[in-house]
PDB file of C-alpha atoms in Angstrom:
ATOM      1  CA  MET C 637      -8.264 -12.852 -18.515  1.00 91.00           C
ATOM      2  CA  ASN C 638      -5.563 -10.588 -19.770  1.00 96.00           C
ATOM      3  CA  ARG C 639      -5.953  -8.297 -22.703  1.00 97.00           C
ATOM      4  CA  VAL C 640      -3.446  -6.706 -25.008  1.00 97.00           C
ATOM      5  CA  HIS C 641      -3.939  -4.211 -27.774  1.00 97.00           C
ATOM      6  CA  TYR C 642      -1.590  -3.575 -30.750  1.00 97.00           C
ATOM      7  CA  ASN C 643      -1.601  -1.203 -33.489  1.00 97.00           C
ATOM      8  CA  ILE C 644      -0.378  -2.980 -36.537  1.00 96.00           C
ATOM      9  CA  SER C 645       0.508  -2.477 -40.272  1.00 95.00           C
ATOM     10  CA  GLY C 646      -0.065  -5.005 -43.021  1.00 92.00           C
ATOM     11  CA  LEU C 647      -3.763  -5.646 -42.766  1.00 90.00           C
ATOM     12  CA  GLN C 648      -4.403  -4.952 -46.359  1.00 85.00           C
ATOM     13  CA  ASN C 649      -7.519  -7.059 -46.909  1.00 86.00           C
ATOM     14  CA  SER C 650      -9.972  -9.592 -45.357  1.00 89.00           C
ATOM     15  CA  GLU C 651      -7.726 -12.641 -46.358  1.00 93.00           C
ATOM     16  CA  ILE C 652      -4.902 -11.404 -44.142  1.00 93.00           C
ATOM     17  CA  LYS C 653      -7.475 -10.717 -41.346  1.00 95.00           C
ATOM     18  CA  THR C 654      -8.779 -14.264 -41.679  1.00 96.00           C
ATOM     19  CA  GLN C 655      -5.175 -15.697 -41.643  1.00 96.00           C
ATOM     20  CA  LEU C 656      -4.332 -13.684 -38.577  1.00 96.00           C
ATOM     21  CA  LYS C 657      -7.416 -14.673 -36.652  1.00 97.00           C
ATOM     22  CA  ASN C 658      -6.903 -18.422 -37.592  1.00 97.00           C
ATOM     23  CA  ALA C 659      -3.334 -18.321 -36.522  1.00 97.00           C
ATOM     24  CA  LEU C 660      -4.034 -16.646 -33.237  1.00 97.00           C
ATOM     25  CA  ASP C 661      -7.049 -18.985 -32.434  1.00 96.00           C
ATOM     26  CA  LYS C 662      -4.561 -21.961 -32.613  1.00 96.00           C
ATOM     27  CA  ILE C 663      -2.603 -20.668 -29.585  1.00 96.00           C
ATOM     28  CA  GLU C 664      -3.559 -22.276 -26.373  1.00 95.00           C
ATOM     29  CA  GLY C 665      -5.096 -19.838 -23.901  1.00 97.00           C
ATOM     30  CA  ILE C 666      -6.438 -17.194 -26.396  1.00 97.00           C
ATOM     31  CA  SER C 667     -10.083 -16.630 -25.708  1.00 96.00           C
ATOM     32  CA  MET C 668     -10.670 -13.529 -27.805  1.00 97.00           C
ATOM     33  CA  VAL C 669      -9.506 -11.995 -31.074  1.00 97.00           C
ATOM     34  CA  ASN C 670     -10.899  -8.628 -32.273  1.00 97.00           C
ATOM     35  CA  ILE C 671      -9.313  -7.298 -35.478  1.00 96.00           C
ATOM     36  CA  ASP C 672     -10.170  -3.774 -36.721  1.00 94.00           C
ATOM     37  CA  VAL C 673      -8.997  -3.458 -40.408  1.00 92.00           C
ATOM     38  CA  ALA C 674     -10.168   0.211 -40.605  1.00 91.00           C
ATOM     39  CA  ARG C 675      -8.046   1.168 -37.525  1.00 93.00           C
ATOM     40  CA  ASP C 676      -5.190  -1.284 -38.214  1.00 94.00           C
ATOM     41  CA  SER C 677      -5.562  -2.649 -34.563  1.00 95.00           C
ATOM     42  CA  ILE C 678      -5.939  -5.943 -32.828  1.00 97.00           C
ATOM     43  CA  GLU C 679      -7.031  -6.864 -29.341  1.00 97.00           C
ATOM     44  CA  VAL C 680      -6.403 -10.216 -27.943  1.00 98.00           C
ATOM     45  CA  GLY C 681      -7.672 -11.874 -24.830  1.00 98.00           C
ATOM     46  CA  TYR C 682      -5.699 -14.623 -23.118  1.00 97.00           C
ATOM     47  CA  ASN C 683      -5.162 -16.347 -19.950  1.00 96.00           C
ATOM     48  CA  GLN C 684      -2.063 -15.949 -17.745  1.00 93.00           C
ATOM     49  CA  SER C 685      -0.356 -18.990 -18.925  1.00 94.00           C
ATOM     50  CA  THR C 686      -0.078 -17.706 -22.548  1.00 95.00           C
ATOM     51  CA  ASP C 687       3.146 -16.049 -23.243  1.00 94.00           C
ATOM     52  CA  GLU C 688       2.670 -12.501 -24.761  1.00 95.00           C
ATOM     53  CA  ASN C 689       5.684 -12.963 -26.964  1.00 96.00           C
ATOM     54  CA  LEU C 690       4.082 -15.865 -28.635  1.00 97.00           C
ATOM     55  CA  ILE C 691       1.241 -13.597 -29.620  1.00 97.00           C
ATOM     56  CA  LYS C 692       3.579 -11.043 -31.014  1.00 97.00           C
ATOM     57  CA  SER C 693       5.461 -13.606 -33.056  1.00 97.00           C
ATOM     58  CA  CYS C 694       2.203 -15.040 -34.407  1.00 97.00           C
ATOM     59  CA  ILE C 695       1.125 -11.535 -35.692  1.00 97.00           C
ATOM     60  CA  GLU C 696       4.512 -10.946 -37.284  1.00 96.00           C
ATOM     61  CA  ASN C 697       4.710 -14.406 -38.877  1.00 96.00           C
ATOM     62  CA  VAL C 698       1.389 -13.768 -40.656  1.00 95.00           C
ATOM     63  CA  GLY C 699       3.041 -10.730 -42.257  1.00 94.00           C
ATOM     64  CA  CYS C 700       1.791  -7.825 -40.094  1.00 96.00           C
ATOM     65  CA  ASN C 701       4.072  -5.456 -38.302  1.00 96.00           C
ATOM     66  CA  ILE C 702       3.455  -4.167 -34.632  1.00 96.00           C
ATOM     67  CA  ILE C 703       3.722  -0.485 -34.430  1.00 95.00           C
ATOM     68  CA  SER C 704       5.114   0.798 -31.153  1.00 74.00           C
TER      69      SER C 704
END
């Protein structure tokens, strides 16, 4: 399993956290989603057939921004 960690902005409340988790859970191959609202970070576990760009797009489509 691959893992990726992002620092993100836009996690204002638990509603956005739930939307983000639900959106990521719909992507085939994602096996783990850990969102830390206090630290504005997210960790995603996924298999090798999952495109990491799809994960990034999903995060941004929910309204969060990935901080590089």
